[in-house]
PDB file of C-alpha atoms and ligand atoms in Angstrom:
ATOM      1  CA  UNK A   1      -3.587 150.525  48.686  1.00 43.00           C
ATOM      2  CA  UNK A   2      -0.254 152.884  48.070  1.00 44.00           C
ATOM      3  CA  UNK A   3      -2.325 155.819  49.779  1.00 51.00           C
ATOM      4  CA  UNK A   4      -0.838 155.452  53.370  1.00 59.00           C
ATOM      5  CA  UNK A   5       2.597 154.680  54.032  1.00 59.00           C
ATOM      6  CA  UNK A   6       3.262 153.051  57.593  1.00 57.00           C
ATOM      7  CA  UNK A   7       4.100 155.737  59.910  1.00 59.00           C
ATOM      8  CA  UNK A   8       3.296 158.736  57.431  1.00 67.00           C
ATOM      9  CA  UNK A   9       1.006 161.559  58.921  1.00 79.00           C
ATOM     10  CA  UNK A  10      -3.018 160.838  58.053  1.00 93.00           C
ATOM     11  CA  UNK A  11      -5.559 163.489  57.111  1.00 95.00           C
ATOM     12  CA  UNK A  12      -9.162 162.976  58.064  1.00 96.00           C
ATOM     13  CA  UNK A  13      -9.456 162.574  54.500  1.00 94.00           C
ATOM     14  CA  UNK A  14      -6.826 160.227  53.705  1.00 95.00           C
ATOM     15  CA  UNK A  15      -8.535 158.250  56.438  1.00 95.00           C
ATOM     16  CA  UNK A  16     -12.087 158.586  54.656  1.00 96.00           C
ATOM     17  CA  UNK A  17     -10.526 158.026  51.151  1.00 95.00           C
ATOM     18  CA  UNK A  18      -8.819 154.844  51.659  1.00 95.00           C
ATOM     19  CA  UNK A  19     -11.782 152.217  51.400  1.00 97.00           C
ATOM     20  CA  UNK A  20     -15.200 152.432  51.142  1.00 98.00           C
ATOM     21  CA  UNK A  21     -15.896 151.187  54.738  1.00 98.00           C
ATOM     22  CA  UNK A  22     -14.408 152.027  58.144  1.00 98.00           C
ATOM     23  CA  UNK A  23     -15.468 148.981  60.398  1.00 98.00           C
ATOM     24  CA  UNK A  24     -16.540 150.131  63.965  1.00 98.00           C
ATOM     25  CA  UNK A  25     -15.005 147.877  66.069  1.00 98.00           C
ATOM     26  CA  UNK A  26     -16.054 146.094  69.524  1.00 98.00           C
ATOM     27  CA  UNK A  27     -13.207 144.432  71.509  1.00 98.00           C
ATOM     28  CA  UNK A  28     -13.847 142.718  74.740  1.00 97.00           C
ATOM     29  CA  UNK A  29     -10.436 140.285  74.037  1.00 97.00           C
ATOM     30  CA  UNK A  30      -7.348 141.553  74.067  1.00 98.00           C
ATOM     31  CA  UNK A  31      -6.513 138.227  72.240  1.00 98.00           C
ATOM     32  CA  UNK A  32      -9.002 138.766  69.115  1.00 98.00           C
ATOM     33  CA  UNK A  33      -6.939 142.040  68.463  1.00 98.00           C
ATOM     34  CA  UNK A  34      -4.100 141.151  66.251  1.00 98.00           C
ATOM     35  CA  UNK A  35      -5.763 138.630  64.195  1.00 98.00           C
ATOM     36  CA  UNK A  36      -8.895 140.260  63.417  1.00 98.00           C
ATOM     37  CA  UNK A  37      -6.906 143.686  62.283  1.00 98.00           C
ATOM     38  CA  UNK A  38      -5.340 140.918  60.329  1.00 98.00           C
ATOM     39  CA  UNK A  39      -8.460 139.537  58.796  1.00 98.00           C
ATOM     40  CA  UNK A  40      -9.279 143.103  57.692  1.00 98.00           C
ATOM     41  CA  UNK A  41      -6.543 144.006  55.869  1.00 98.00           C
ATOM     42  CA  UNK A  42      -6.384 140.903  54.231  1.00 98.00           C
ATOM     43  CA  UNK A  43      -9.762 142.250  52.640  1.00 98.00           C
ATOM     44  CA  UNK A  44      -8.911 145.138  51.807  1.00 98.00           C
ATOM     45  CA  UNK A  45      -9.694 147.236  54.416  1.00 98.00           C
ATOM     46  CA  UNK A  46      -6.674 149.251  56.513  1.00 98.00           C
ATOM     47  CA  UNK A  47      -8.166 152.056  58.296  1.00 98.00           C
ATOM     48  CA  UNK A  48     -10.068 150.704  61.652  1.00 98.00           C
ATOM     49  CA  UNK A  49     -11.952 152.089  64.101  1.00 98.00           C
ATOM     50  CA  UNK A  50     -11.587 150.443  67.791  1.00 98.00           C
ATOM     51  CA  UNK A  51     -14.471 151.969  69.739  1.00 98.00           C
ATOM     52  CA  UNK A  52     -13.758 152.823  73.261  1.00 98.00           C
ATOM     53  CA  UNK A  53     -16.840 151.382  74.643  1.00 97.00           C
ATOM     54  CA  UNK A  54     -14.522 148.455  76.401  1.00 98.00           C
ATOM     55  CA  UNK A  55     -12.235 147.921  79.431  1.00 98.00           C
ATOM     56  CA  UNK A  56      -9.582 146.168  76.984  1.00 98.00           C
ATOM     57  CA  UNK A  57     -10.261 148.913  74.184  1.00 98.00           C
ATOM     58  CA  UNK A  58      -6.940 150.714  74.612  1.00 98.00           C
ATOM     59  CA  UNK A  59      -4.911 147.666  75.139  1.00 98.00           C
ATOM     60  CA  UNK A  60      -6.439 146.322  72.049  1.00 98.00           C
ATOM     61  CA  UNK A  61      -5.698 149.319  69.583  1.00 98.00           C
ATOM     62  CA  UNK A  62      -2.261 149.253  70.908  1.00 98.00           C
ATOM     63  CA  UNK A  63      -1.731 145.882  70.147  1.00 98.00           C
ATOM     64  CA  UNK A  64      -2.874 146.226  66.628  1.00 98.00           C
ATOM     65  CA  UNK A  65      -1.282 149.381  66.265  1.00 97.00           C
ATOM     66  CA  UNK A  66       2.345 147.704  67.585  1.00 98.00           C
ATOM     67  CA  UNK A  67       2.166 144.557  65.735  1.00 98.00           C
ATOM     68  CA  UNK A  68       0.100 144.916  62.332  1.00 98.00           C
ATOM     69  CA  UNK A  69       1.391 147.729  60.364  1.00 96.00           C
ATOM     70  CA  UNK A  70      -0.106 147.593  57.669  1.00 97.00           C
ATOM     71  CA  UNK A  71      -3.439 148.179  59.256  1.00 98.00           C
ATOM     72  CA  UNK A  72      -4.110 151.965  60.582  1.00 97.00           C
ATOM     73  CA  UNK A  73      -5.321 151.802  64.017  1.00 97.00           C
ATOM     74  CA  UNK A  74      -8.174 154.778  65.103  1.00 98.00           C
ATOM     75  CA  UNK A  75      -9.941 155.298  68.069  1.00 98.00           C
ATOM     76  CA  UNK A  76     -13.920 155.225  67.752  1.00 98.00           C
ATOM     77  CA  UNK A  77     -16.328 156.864  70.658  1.00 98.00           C
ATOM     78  CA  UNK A  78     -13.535 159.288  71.290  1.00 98.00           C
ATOM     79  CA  UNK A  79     -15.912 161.947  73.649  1.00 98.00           C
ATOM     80  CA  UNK A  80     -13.025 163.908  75.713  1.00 98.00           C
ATOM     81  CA  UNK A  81      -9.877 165.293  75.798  1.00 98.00           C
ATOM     82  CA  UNK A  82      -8.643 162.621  78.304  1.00 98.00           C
ATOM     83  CA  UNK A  83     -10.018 159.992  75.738  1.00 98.00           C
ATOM     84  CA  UNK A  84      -7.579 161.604  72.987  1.00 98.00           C
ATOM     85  CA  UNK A  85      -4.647 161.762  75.638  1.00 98.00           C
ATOM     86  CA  UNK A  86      -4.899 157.830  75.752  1.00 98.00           C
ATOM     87  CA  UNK A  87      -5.806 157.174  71.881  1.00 98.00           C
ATOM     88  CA  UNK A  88      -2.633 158.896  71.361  1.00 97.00           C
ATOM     89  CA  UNK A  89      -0.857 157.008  73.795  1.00 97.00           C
ATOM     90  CA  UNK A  90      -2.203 153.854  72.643  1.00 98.00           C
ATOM     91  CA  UNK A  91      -0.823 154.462  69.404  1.00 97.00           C
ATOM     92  CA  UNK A  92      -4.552 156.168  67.405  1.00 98.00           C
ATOM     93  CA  UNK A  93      -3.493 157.736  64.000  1.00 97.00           C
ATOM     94  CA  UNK A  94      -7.208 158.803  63.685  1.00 98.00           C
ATOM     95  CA  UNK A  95     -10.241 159.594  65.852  1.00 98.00           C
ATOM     96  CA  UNK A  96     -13.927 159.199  65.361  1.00 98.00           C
ATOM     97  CA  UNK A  97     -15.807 160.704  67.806  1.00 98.00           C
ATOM     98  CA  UNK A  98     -20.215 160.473  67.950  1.00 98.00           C
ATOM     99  CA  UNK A  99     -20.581 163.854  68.605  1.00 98.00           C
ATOM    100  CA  UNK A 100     -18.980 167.385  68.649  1.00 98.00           C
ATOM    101  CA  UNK A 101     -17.622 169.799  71.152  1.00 98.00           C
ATOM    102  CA  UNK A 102     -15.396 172.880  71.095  1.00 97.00           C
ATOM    103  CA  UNK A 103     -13.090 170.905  73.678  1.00 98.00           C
ATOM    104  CA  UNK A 104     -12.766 167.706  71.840  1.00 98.00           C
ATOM    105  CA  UNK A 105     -12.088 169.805  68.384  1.00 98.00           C
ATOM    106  CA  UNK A 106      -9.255 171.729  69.901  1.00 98.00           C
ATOM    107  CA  UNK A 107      -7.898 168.569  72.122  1.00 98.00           C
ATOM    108  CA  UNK A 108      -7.692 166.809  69.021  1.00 98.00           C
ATOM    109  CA  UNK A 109      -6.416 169.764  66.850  1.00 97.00           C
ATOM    110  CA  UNK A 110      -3.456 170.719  69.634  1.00 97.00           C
ATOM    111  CA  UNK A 111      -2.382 166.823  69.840  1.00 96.00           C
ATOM    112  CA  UNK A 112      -2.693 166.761  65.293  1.00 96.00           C
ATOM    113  CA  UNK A 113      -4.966 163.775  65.927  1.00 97.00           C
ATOM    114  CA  UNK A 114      -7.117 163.665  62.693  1.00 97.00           C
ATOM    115  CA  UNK A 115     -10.612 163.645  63.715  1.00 98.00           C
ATOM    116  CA  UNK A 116     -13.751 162.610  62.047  1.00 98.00           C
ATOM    117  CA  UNK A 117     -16.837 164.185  64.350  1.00 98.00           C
ATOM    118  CA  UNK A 118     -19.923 162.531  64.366  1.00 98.00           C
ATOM    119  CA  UNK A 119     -23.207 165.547  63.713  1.00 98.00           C
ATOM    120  CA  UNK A 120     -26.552 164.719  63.267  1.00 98.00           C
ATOM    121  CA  UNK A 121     -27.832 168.847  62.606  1.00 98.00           C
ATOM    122  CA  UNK A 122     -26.690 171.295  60.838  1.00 98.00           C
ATOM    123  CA  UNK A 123     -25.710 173.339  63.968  1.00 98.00           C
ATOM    124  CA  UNK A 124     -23.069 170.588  64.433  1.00 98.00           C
ATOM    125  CA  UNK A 125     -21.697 171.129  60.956  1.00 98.00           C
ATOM    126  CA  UNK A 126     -21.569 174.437  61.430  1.00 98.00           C
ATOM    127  CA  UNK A 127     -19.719 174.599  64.562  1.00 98.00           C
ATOM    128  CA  UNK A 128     -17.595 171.297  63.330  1.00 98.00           C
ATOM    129  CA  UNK A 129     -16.837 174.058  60.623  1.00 97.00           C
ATOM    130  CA  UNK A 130     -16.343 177.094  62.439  1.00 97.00           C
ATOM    131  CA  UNK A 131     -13.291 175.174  63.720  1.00 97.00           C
ATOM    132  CA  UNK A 132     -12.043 173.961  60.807  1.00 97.00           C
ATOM    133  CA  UNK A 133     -13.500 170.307  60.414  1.00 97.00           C
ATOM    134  CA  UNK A 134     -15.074 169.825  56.904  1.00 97.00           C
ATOM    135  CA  UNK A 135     -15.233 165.766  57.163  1.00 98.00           C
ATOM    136  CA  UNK A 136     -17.208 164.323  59.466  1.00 98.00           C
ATOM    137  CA  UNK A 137     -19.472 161.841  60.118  1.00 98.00           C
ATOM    138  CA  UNK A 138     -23.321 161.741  59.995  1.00 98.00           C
ATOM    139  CA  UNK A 139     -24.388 159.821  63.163  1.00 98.00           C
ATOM    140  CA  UNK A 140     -26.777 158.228  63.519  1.00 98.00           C
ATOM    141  CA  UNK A 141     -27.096 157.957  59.928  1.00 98.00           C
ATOM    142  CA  UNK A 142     -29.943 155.776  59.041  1.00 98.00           C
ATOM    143  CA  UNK A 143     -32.139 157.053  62.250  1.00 97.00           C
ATOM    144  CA  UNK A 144     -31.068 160.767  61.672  1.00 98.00           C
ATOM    145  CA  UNK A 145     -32.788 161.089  58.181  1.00 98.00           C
ATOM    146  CA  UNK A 146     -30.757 158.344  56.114  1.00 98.00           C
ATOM    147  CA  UNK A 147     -29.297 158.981  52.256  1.00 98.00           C
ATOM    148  CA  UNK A 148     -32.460 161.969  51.865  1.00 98.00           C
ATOM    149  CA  UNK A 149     -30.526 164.350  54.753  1.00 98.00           C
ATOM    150  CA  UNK A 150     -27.236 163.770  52.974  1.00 98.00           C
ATOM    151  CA  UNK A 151     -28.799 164.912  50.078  1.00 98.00           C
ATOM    152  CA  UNK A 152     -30.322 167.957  51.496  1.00 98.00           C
ATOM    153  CA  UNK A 153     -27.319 169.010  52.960  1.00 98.00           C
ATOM    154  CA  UNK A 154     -25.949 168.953  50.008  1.00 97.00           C
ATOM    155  CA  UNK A 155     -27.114 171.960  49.190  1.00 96.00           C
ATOM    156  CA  UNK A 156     -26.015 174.118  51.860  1.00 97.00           C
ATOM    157  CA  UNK A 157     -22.894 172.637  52.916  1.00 98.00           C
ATOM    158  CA  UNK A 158     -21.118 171.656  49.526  1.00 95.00           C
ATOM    159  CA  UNK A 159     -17.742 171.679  51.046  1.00 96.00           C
ATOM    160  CA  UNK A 160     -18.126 169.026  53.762  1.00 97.00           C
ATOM    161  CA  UNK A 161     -17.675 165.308  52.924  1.00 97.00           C
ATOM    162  CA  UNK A 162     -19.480 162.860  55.281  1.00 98.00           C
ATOM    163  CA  UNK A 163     -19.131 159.385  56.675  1.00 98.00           C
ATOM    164  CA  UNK A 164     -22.566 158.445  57.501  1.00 98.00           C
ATOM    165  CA  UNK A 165     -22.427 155.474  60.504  1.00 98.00           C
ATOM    166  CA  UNK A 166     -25.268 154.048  62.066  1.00 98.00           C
ATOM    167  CA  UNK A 167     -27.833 151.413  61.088  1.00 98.00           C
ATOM    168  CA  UNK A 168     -25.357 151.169  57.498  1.00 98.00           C
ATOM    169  CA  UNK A 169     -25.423 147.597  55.974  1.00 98.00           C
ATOM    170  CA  UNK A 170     -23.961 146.071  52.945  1.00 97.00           C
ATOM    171  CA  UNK A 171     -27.300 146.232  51.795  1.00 97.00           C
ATOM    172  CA  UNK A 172     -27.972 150.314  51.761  1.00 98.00           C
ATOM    173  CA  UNK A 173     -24.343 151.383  51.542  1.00 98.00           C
ATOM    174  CA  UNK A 174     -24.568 151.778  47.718  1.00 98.00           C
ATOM    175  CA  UNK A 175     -27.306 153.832  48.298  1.00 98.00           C
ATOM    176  CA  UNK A 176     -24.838 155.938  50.691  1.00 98.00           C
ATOM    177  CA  UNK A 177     -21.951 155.808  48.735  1.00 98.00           C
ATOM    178  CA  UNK A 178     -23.263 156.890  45.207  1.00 97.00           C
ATOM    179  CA  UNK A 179     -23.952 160.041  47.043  1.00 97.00           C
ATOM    180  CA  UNK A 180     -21.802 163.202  45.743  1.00 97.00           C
ATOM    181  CA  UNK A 181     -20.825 164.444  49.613  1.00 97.00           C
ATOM    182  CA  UNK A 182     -20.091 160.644  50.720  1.00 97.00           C
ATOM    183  CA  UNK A 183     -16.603 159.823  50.730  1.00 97.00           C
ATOM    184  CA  UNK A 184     -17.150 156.149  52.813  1.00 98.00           C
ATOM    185  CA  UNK A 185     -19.573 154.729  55.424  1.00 98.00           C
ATOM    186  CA  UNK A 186     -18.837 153.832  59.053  1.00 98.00           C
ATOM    187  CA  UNK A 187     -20.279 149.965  60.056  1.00 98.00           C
ATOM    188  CA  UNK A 188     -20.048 147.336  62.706  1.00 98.00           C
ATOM    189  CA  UNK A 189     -21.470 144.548  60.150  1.00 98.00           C
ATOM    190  CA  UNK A 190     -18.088 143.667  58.901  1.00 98.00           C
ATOM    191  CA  UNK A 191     -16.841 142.394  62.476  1.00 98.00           C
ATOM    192  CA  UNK A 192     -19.959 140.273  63.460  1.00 97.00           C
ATOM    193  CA  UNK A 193     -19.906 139.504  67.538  1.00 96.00           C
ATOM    194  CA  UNK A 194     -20.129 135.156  66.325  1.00 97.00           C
ATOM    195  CA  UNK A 195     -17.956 135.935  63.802  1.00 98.00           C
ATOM    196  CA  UNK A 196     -15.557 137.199  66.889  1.00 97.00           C
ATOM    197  CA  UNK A 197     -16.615 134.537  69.322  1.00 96.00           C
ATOM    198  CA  UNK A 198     -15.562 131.792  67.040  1.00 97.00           C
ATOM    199  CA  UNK A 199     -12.245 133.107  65.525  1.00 97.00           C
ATOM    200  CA  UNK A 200     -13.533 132.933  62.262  1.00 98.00           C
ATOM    201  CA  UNK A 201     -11.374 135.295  60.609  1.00 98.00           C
ATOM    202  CA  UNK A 202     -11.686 133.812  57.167  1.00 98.00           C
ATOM    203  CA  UNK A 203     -15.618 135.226  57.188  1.00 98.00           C
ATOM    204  CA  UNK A 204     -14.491 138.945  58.186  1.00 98.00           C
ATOM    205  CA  UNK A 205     -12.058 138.642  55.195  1.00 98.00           C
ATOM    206  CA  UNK A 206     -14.779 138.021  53.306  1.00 98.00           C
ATOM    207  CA  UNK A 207     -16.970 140.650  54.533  1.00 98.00           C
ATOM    208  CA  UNK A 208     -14.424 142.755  54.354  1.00 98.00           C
ATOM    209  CA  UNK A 209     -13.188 142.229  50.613  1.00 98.00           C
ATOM    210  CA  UNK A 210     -17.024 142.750  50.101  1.00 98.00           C
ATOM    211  CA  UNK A 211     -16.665 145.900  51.709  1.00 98.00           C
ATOM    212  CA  UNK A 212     -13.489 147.494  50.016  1.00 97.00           C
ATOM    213  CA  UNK A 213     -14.935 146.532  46.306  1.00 96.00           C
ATOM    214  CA  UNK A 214     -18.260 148.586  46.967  1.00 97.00           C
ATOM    215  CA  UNK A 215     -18.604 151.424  44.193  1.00 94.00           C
ATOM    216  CA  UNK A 216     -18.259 154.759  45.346  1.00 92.00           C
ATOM    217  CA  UNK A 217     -19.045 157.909  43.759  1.00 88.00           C
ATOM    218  CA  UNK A 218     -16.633 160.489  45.960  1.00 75.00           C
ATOM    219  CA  UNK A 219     -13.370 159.039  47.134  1.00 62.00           C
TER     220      UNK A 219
HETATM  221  C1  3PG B   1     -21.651 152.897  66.359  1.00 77.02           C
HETATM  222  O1  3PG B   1     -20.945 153.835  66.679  1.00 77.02           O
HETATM  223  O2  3PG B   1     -22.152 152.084  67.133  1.00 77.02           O
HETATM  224  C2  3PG B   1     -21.847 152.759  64.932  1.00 77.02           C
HETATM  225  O3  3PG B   1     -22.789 153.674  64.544  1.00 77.02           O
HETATM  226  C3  3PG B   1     -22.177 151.402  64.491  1.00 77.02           C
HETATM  227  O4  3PG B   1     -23.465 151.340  64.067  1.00 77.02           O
HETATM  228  P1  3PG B   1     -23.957 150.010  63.401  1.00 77.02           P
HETATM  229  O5  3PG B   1     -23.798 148.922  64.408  1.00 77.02           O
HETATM  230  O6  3PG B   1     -25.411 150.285  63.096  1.00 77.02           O
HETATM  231  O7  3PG B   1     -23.131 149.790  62.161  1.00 77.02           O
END
């Protein structure tokens, strides 16, 4: 848990190296914020991706990003360079974005926003590579060809480390994460929508000390 200081500068990497799982999250409270960042980290798990799919999505990654330090606030569904503008502002030491363009690599790059970009060919990891991005995330993972197209790209792109998101469950993660070019998996199962509705914070600890004890081959 030493890996990330509060306030240091993050790498992609350090971002994909620091637990197993990056949660994506869904906030439509402003008010389940703080405590579920809190919940996470009390399992284990620091590095947290709030999606931008929400009207309170920015005010929510703020919050956690002002008030629970030890967590590490990203922005998820980042698509544009007016989406990193306000991660930034809000206070994003990451980004994760689904996709790739030339646009939202440089935006990202000029601002020295760490992004993850999400490819689902190998086109995308080739122009994720022609400008300079060598960790990224395979999205839609379990729709796009699963654990067998992480393996096959294997072959051809040995230097990239992936994130695979996207249909990943406790249950198939292993099967993700004992892969040589996996460094962690990207899921929403740790923050369950009941589990959000009710408050129950003590379960998403527990899902989430599930998730930061999974095995992992590549860290
Ligand atoms: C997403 O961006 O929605 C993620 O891929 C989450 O997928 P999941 O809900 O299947 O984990």
């Amino acid at each position: 848990m030493a890996l990330i200081q509060h306030g240091d500068k993050l790498t992609a990497l350090q971002a994909m190296q620091d637990a197993p799982v990056i949660p994506v999250i869904v906030l439509h409270d402003i008010q389940h914020a703080v405590p579920l960042a809190r919940a996470l980290v009390a399992g284990g798990i620091r590095m947290l991706e709030v999606t931008l799919r929400t009207p309170q999505a920015l005010a929510c990654l703020e919050a956690i990003a002002r008030e629970v330090p030890d967590a590490v606030a990203g922005a998820g569904t980042v698509r544009s360079a007016a989406d990193v503008e306000a991660s930034l502002r809000a206070g994003a030491r990451f980004a994760v974005s689904p996709g790739y363009t030339q646009a939202l690599g440089r935006a990202c790059r000029e601002a020295g926003l760490p992004l993850l970009p999400g490819v689902a060919t190998g086109s995308e990891i080739m122009m994720a590579q022609e400008d300079g991005y060598t960790e990224l995330k395979f999205f839609p993972a379990m729709q796009a060809g699963g654990p067998a197209m992480l393996k096959a790209w294997g072959g051809p792109f040995i230097d990239v480390r992936f994130c695979p998101t996207g249909g990943v469950s406790l249950a198939n993660a292993p099967e993700f994460l004992a892969l040589p070019n996996v460094a962690c998996v990207g899921g929403s199962w740790l923050v369950p929508a009941d589990a959000l509705a009710a408050g129950d914070w003590a379960r998403i600890t527990t899902l989430a000390r599930e998730a930061s004890t999974l095995p992992r081959r590549a860290a």
